[in-house]
mmCIF file of C-alpha atoms in Angstrom:
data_model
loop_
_atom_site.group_PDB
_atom_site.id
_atom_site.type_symbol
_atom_site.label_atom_id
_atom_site.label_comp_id
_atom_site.label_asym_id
_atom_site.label_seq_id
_atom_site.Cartn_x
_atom_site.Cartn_y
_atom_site.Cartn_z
ATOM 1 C CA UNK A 188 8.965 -2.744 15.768
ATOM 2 C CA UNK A 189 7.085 0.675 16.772
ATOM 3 C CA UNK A 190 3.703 1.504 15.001
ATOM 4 C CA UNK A 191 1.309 4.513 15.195
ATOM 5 C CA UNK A 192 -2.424 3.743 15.036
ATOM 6 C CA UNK A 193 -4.094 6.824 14.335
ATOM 7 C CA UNK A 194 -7.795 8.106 14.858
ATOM 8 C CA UNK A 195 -10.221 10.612 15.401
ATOM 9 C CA UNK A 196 -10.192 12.526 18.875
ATOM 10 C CA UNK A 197 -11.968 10.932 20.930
ATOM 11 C CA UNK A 198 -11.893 7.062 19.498
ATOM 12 C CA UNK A 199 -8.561 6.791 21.305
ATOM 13 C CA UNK A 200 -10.161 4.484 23.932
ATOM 14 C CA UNK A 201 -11.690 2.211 21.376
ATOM 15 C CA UNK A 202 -8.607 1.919 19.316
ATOM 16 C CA UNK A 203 -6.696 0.654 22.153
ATOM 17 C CA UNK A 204 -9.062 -1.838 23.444
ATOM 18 C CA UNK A 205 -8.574 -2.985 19.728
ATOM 19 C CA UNK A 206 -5.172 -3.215 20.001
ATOM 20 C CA UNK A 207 -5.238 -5.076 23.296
ATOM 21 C CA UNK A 208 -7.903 -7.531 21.417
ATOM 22 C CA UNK A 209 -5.384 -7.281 18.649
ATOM 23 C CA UNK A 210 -2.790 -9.109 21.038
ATOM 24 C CA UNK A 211 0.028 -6.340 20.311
ATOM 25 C CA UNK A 212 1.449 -4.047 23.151
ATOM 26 C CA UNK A 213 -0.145 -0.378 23.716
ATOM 27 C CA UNK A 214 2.887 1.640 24.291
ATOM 28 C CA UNK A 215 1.426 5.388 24.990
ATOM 29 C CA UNK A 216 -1.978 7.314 23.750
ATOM 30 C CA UNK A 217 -2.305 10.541 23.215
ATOM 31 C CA UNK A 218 -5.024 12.425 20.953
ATOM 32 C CA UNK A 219 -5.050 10.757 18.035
ATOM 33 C CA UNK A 220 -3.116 8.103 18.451
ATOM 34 C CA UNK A 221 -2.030 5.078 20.395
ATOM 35 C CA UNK A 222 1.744 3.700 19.354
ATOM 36 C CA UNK A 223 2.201 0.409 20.070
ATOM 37 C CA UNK A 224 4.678 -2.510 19.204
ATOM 38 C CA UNK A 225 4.907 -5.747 17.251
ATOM 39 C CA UNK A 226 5.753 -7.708 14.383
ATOM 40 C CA UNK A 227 5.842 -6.713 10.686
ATOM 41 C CA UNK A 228 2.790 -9.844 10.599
ATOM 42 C CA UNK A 229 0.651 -7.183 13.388
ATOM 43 C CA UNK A 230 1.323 -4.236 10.785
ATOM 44 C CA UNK A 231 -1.105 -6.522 8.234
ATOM 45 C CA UNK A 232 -3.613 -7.733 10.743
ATOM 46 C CA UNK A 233 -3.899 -3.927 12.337
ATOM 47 C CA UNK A 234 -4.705 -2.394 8.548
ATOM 48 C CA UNK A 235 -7.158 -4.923 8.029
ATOM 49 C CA UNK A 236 -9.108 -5.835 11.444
ATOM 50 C CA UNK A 237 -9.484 -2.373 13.329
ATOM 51 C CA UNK A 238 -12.530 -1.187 12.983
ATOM 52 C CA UNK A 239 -11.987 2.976 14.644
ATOM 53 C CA UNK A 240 -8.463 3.379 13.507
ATOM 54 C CA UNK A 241 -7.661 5.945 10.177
ATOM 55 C CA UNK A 242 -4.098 4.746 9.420
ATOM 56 C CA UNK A 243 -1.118 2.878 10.558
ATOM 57 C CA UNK A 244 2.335 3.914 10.595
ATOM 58 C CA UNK A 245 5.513 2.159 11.228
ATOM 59 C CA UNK A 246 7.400 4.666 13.892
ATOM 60 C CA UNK A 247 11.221 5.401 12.574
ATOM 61 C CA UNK A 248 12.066 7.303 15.696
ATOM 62 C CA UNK A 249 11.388 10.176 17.820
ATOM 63 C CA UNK A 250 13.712 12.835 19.184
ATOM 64 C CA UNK A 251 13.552 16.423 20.519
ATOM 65 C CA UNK A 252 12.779 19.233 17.975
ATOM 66 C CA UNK A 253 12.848 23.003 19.477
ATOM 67 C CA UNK A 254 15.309 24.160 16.712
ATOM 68 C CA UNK A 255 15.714 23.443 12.843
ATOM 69 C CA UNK A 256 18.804 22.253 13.294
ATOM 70 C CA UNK A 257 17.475 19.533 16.188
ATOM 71 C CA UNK A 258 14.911 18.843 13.698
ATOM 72 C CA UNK A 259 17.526 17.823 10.460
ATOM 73 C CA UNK A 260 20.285 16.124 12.912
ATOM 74 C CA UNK A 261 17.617 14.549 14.798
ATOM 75 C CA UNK A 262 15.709 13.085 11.382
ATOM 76 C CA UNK A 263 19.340 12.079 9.876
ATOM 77 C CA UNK A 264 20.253 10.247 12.881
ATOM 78 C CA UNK A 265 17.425 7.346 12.020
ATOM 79 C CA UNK A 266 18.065 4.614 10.020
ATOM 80 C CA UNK A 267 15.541 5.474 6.475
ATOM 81 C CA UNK A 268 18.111 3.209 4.164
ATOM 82 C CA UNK A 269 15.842 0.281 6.339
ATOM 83 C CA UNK A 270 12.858 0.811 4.678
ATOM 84 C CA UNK A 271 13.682 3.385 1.959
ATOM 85 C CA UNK A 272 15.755 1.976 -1.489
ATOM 86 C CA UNK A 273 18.102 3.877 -3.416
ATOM 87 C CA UNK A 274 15.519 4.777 -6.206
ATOM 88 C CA UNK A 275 12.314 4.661 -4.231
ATOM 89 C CA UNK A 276 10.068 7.727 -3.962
ATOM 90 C CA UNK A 277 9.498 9.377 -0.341
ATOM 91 C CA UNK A 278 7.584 12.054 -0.056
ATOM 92 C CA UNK A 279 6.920 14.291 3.636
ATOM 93 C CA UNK A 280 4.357 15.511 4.954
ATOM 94 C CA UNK A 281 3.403 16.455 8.500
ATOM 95 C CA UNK A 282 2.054 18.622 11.235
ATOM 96 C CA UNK A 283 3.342 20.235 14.484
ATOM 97 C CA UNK A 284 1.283 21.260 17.757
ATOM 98 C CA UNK A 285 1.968 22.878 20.734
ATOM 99 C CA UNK A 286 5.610 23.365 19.600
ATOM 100 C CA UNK A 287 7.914 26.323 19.001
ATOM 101 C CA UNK A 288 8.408 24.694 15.437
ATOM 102 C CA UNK A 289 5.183 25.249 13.826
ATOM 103 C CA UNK A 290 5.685 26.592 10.213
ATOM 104 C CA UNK A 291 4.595 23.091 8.553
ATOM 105 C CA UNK A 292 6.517 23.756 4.893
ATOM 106 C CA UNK A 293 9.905 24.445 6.921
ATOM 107 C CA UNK A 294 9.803 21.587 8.826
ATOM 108 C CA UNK A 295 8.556 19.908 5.718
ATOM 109 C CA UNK A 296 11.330 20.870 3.677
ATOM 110 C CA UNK A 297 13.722 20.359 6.777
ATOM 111 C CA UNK A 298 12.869 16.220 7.083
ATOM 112 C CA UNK A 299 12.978 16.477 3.268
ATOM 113 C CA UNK A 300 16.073 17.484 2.578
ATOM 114 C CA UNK A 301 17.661 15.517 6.107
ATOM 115 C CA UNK A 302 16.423 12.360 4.477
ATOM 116 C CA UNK A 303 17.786 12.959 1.196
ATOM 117 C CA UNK A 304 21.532 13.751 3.116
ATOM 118 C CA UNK A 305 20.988 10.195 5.018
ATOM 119 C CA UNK A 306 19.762 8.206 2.045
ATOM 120 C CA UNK A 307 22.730 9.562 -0.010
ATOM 121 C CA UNK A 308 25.018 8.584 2.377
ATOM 122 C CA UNK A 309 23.945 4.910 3.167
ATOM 123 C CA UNK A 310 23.146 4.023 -0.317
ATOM 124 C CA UNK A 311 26.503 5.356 -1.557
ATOM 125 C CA UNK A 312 24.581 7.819 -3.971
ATOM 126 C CA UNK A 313 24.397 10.956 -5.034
ATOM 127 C CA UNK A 314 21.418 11.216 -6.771
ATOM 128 C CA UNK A 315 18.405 9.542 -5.392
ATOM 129 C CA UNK A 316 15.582 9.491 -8.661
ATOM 130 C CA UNK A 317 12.398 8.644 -6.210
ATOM 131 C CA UNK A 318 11.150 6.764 -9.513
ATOM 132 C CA UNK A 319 10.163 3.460 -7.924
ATOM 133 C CA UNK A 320 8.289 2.322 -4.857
ATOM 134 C CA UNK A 321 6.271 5.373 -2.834
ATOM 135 C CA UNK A 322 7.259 5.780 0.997
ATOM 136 C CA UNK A 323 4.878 8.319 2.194
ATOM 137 C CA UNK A 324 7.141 10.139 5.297
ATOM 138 C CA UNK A 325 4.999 11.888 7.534
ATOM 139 C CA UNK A 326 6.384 14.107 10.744
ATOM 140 C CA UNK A 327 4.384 15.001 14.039
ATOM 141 C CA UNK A 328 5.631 17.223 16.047
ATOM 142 C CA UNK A 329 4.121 17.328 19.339
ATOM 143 C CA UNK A 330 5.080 19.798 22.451
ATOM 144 C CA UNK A 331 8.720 19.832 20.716
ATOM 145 C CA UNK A 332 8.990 16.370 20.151
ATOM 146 C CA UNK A 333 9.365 15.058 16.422
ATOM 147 C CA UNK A 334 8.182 11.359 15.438
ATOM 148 C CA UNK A 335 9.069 10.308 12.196
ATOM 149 C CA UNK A 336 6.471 7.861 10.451
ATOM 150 C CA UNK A 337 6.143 5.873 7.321
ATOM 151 C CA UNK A 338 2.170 5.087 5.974
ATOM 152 C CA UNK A 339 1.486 1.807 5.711
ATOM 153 C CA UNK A 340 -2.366 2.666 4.876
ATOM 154 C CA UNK A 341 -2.244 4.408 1.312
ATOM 155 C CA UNK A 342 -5.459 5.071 1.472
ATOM 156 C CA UNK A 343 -7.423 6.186 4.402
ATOM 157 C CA UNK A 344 -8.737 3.261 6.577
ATOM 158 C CA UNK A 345 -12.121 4.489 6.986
ATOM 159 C CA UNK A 346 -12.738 4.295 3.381
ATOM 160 C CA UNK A 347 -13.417 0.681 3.096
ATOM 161 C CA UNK A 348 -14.535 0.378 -0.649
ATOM 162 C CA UNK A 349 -18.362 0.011 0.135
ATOM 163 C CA UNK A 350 -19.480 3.359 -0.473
ATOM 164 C CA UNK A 351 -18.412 5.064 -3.563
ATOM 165 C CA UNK A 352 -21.732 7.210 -3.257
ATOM 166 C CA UNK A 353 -23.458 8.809 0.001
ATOM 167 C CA UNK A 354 -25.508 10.689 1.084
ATOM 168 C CA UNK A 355 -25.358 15.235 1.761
ATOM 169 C CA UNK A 356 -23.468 14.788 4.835
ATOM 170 C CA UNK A 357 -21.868 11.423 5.328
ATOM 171 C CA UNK A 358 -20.545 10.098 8.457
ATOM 172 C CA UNK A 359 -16.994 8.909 8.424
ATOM 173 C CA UNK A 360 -17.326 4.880 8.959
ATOM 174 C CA UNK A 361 -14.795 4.596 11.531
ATOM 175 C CA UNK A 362 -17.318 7.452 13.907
ATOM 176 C CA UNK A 363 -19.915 4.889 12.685
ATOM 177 C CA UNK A 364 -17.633 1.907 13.944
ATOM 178 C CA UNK A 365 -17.223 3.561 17.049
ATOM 179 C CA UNK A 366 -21.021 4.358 17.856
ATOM 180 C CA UNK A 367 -21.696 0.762 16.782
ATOM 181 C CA UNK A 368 -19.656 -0.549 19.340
ATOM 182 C CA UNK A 369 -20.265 1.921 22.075
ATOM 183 C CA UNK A 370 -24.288 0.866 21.843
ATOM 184 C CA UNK A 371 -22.647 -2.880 22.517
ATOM 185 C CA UNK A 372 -24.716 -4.133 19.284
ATOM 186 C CA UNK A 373 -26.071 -7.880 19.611
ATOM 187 C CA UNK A 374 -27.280 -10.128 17.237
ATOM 188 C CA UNK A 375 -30.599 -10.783 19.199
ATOM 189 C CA UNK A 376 -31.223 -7.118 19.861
ATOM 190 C CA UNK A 377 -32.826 -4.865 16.667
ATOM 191 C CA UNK A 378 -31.157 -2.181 15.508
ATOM 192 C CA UNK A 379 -32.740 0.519 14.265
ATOM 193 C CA UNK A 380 -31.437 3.862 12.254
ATOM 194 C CA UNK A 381 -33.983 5.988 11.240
ATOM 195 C CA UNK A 382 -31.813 8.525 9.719
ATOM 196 C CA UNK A 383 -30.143 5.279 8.126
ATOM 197 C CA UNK A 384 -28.808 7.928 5.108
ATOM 198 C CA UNK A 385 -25.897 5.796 2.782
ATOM 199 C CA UNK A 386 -26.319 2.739 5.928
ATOM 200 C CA UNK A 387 -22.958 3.863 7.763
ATOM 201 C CA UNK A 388 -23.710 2.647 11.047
ATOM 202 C CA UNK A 389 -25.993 0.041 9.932
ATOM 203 C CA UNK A 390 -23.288 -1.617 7.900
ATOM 204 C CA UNK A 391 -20.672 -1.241 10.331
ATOM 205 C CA UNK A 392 -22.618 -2.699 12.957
ATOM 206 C CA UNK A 393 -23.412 -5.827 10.603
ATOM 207 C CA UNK A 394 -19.966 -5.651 9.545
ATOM 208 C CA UNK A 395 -19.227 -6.267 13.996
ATOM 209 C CA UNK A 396 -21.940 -8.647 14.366
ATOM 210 C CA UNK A 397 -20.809 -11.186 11.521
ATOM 211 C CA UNK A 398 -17.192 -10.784 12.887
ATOM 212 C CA UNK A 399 -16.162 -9.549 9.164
ATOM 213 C CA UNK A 400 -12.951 -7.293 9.313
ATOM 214 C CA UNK A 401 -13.807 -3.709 7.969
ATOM 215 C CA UNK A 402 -10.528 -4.013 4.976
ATOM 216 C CA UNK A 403 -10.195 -7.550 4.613
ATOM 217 C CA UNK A 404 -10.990 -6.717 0.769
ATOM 218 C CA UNK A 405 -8.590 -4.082 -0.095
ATOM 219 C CA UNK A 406 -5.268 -2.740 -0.744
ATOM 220 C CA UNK A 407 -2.568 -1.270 1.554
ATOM 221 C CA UNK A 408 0.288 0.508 0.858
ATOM 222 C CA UNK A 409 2.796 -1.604 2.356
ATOM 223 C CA UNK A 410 1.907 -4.186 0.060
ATOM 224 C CA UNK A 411 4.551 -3.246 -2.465
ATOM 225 C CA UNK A 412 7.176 -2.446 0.894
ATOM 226 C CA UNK A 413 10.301 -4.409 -0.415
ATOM 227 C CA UNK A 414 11.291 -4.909 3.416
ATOM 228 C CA UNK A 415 7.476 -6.449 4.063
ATOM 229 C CA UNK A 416 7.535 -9.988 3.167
ATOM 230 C CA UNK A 417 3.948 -10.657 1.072
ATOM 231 C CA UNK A 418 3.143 -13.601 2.431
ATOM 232 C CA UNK A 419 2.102 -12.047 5.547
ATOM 233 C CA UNK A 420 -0.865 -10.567 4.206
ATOM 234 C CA UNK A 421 -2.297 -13.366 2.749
ATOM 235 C CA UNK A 422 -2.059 -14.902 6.348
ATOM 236 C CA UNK A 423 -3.786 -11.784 7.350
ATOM 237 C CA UNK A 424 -6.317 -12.377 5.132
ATOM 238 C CA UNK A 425 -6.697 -15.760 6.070
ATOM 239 C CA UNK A 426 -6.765 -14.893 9.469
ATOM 240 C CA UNK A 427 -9.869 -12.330 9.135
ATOM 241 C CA UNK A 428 -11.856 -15.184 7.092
ATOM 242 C CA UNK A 429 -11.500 -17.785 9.884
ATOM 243 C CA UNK A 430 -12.775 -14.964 12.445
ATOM 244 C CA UNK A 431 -15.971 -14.395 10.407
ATOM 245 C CA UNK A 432 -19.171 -15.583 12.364
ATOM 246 C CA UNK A 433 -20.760 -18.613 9.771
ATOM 247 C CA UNK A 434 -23.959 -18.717 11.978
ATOM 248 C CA UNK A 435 -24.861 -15.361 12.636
ATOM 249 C CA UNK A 436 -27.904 -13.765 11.347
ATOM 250 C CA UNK A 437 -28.080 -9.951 12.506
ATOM 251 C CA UNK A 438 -30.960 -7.757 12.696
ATOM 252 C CA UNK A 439 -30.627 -4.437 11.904
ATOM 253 C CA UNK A 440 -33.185 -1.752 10.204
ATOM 254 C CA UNK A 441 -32.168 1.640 8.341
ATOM 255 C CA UNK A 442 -35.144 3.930 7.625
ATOM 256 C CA UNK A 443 -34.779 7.450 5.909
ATOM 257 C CA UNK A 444 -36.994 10.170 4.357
ATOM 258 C CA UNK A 445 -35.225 10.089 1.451
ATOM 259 C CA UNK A 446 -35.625 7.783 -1.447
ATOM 260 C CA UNK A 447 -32.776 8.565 -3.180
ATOM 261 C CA UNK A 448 -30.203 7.745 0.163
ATOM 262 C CA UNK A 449 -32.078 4.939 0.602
ATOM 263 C CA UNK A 450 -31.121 3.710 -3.114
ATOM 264 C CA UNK A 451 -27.470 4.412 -2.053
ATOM 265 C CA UNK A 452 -27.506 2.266 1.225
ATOM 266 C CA UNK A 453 -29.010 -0.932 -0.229
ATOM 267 C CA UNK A 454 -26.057 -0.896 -3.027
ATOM 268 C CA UNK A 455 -23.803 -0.121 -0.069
ATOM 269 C CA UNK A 456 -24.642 -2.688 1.621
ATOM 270 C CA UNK A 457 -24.626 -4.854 -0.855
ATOM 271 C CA UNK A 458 -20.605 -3.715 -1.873
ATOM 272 C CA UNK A 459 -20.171 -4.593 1.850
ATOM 273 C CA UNK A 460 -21.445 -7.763 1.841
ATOM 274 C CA UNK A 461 -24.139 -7.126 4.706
ATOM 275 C CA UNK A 462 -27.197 -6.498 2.198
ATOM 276 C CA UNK A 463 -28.673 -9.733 3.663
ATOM 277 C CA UNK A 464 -29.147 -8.962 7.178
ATOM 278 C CA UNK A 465 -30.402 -5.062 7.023
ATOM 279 C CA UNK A 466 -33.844 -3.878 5.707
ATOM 280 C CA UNK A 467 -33.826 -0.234 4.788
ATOM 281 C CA UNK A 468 -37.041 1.196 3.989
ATOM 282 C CA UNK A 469 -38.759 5.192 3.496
ATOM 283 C CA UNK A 470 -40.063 6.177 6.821
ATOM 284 C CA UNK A 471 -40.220 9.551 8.890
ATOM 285 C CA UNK A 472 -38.298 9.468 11.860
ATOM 286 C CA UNK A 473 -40.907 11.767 13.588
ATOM 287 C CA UNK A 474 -43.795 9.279 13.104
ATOM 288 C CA UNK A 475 -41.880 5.600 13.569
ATOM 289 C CA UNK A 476 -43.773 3.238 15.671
ATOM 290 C CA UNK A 477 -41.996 0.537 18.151
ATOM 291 C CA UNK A 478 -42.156 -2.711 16.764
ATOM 292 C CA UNK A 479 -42.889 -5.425 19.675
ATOM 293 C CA UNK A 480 -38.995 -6.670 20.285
ATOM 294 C CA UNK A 481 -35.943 -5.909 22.001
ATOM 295 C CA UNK A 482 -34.206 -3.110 19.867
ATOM 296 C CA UNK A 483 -31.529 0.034 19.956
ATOM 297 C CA UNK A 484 -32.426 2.985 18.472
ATOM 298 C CA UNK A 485 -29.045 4.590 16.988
ATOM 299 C CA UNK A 486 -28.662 7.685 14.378
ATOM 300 C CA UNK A 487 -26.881 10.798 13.253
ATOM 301 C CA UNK A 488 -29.600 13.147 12.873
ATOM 302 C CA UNK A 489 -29.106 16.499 10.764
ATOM 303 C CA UNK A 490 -26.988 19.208 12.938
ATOM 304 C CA UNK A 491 -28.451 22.142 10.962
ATOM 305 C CA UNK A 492 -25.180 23.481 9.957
ATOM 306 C CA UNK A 493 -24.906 21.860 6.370
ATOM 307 C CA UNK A 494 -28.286 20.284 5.740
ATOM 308 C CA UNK A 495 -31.117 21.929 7.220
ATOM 309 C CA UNK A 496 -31.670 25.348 8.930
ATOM 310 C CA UNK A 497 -31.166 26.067 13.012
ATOM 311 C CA UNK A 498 -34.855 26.022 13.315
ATOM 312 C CA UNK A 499 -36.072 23.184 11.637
ATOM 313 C CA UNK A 500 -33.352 20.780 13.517
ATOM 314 C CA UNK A 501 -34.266 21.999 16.906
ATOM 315 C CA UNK A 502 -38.175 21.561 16.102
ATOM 316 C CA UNK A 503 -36.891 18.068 14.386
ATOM 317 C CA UNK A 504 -35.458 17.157 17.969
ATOM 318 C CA UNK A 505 -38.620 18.243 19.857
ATOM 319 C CA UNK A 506 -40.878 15.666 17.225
ATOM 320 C CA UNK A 507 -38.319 12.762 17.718
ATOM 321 C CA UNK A 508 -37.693 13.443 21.193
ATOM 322 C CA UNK A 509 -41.727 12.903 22.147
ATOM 323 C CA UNK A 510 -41.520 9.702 19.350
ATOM 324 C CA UNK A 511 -38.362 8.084 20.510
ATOM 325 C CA UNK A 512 -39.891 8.173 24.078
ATOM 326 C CA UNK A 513 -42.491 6.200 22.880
ATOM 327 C CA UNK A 514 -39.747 3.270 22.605
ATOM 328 C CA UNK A 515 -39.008 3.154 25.994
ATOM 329 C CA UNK A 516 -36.995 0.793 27.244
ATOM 330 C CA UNK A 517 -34.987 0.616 24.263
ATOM 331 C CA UNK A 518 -31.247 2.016 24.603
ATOM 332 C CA UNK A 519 -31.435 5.498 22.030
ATOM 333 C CA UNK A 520 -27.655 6.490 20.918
ATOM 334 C CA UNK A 521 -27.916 10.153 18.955
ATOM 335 C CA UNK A 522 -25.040 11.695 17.627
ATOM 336 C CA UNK A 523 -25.362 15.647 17.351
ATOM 337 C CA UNK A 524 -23.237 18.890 17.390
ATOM 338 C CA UNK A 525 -25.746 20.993 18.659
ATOM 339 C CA UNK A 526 -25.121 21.744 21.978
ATOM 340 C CA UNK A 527 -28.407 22.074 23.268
ATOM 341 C CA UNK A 528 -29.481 19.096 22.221
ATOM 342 C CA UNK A 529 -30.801 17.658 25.108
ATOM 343 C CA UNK A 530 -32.970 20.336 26.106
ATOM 344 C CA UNK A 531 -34.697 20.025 22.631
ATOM 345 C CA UNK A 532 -35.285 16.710 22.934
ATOM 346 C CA UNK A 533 -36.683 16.572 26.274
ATOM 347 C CA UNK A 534 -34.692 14.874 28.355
ATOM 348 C CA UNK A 535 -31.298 14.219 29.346
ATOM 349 C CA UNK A 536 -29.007 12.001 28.296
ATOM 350 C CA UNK A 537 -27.237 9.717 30.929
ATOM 351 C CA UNK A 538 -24.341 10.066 29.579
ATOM 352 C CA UNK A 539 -22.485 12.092 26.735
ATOM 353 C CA UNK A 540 -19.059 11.179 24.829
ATOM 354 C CA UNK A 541 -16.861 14.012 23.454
ATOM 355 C CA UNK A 542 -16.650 12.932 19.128
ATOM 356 C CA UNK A 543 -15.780 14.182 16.087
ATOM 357 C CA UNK A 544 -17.315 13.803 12.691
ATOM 358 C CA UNK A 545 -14.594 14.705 10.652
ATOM 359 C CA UNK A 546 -13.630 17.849 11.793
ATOM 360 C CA UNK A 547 -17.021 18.493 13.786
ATOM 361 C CA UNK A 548 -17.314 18.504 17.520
ATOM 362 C CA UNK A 549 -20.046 16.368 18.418
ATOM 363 C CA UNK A 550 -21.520 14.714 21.371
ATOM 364 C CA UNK A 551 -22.767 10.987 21.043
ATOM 365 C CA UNK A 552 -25.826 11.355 23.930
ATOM 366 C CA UNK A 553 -26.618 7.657 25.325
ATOM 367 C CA UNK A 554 -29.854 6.614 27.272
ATOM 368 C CA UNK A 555 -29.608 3.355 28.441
ATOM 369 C CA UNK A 556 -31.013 3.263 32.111
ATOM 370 C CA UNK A 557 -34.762 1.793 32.348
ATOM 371 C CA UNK A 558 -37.642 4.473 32.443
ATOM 372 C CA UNK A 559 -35.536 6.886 31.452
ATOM 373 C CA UNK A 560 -38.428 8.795 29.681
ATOM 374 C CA UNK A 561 -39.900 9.377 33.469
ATOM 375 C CA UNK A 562 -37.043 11.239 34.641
#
């Protein structure tokens, strides 16, 4: 079988690296996605053990689209009556880029009512209730080529279940996953956030280090697939509890002006399961002191477009930039959209990454190189 892996721009690296831990196949990546192949049995393990990926979808087909009538032959050409019952439910949604279909509620309505003609005809019926199972149908249509999905997610991937409450301007724990990972985190190496808000990357990072899959505890869509034999995600499960690390004892540190974020990450982290390797505590970021250890400094400071004014962020950078040199040799990972972030901070970075924080363009600035702060 085909499957879609999809994820924010610019985790499309990570995702496949994933995969190829994963053991399945990487059949093409483009932005936002990486398809790939496998069993039904991969479909469980890939909802429950990637860390930077948003959703999963089993791929029904993909054809040429540059006409409404490409679009509804070409959708009720593939074989829905395989996954789809007679009385299930199977809603569509979708989007189209770069494509000379791009009215979204036409094409929607297109698929829709192709569907319906092929599901009618296969199951030998002419009305089709949609009372029972869901089958969420979602379209892409990229540079006039449709692909026709099916969610196995339900629910978003990167909301894990451990934080019901956050902080004014959360990051999206996959973009924590992914900074986590990209700073290499080690159990024998500190790492420090001190603008730690609800514990994001703190608790994803603890979540790497102990080898605990990001959704081993929750739902997924596909569980109530009638084609999608159940026993395969209690193997799944199984699976993710024999990769968890018994003797493993992180050390991580999430520091935040505010008392009341701080409140939010302990029960966080304590939802997640991680509460007994990370030590948040109220600290300024501008005034932090280097403790006498190997350590990572790693954080998501304000971008002064939701939180605090223009000013006060770039002045922010200046304090941190002089403090945070002051750790030197540590590695320092800051994720920003301000694009003149370096020049606040005083120095540059040695290398920058192209992310998004949602649907914010950011740039995750890494110094890693010794003496960096003598540059």
């Amino acid at each position: 079988m085909e499957f879609v892996a999809t994820c924010l721009f610019g985790l499309e690296k990570q995702l496949g690296e994933e995969l190829d831990a994963l053991g399945v196949k990487r059949l093409e990546t483009i932005d936002g996605r990486v398809t790939f192949c496998g069993e039904v049995a991969d479909m469980a393990r890939a909802n429950m053990r990637l860390r930077t990926a948003e959703r999963i979808y089993i791929k029904v087909g993909s054809f040429p689209a540059r006409s409404f009538t490409e679009l509804f032959d070409g959708v009720r050409a593939l074989p829905f009556e395989e996954y789809i019952g007679p009385d299930d439910a199977f809603p569509v949604k979708g989007h189209a880029i770069r494509s000379t279909l791009y009215s979204v509620p036409d094409c929607q309505s297109i698929v829709k009512k192709a569907v319906v003609e092929r599901l009618r005809a296969t199951h030998g019926r002419q009305t089709l209730p949609e009372e029972g199972t869901k089958y969420q149908i979602e379209f892409f249509i990229f540079k006039d080529v449709a692909t026709l999905m099916i969610d196995t997610s339900g629910v978003a991937l990167h909301k894990r279940g451990y934080r019901p409450a956050a902080g004014a301007a959360p990051l999206r724990e996959t973009l924590g996953a992914a900074m986590a990972l990209t700073a290499r985190v080690r159990p024998d190496i500190l790492l420090w956030d001190p603008f730690c808000g609800s514990g994001t990357i703190l608790i994803e990072a603890a979540l790497i280090e102990k080898g605990i899959a990001p959704n081993m505890g929750r739902d997924f869509a596909a569980m109530d697939f009638d084609f999608v034999d159940h026993r395969i995600w209690r193997t799944a499960r199984e699976e993710a509890q024999d990769l968890v690390l018994k003797n493993v004892t992180p050390v991580l540190w999430g520091s935040d002006i505010d008392g009341q974020v701080l409140q939010y990450a302990r029960e966080n982290a304590a939802r997640a399961g991680v509460d007994d390797v990370i030590r948040f505590f109220k600290a300024d970021a501008r005034k932090i002191e280097k403790p006498d250890c190997r350590g990572t400094l790693i954080c998501n400071p304000p971008y002064g477009e939701r939180m605090m004014e223009l000013r006060e962020v770039e002045a922010l950078y200046r304090e941190i930039g002089r403090t945070f040199a002051t750790f030197e040799p540590w590695q320092m990972y800051v994720l920003t959209s301000h694009p003149q972030f370096e020049r606040f901070f005083g120095r540059r970075a040695d290398k920058k990454r192209r992310l998004y924080n949602g649907m914010i363009p950011c740039d995750l600035y890494q110094y890693f190189r010794p003496n960096f702060a003598k540059k």
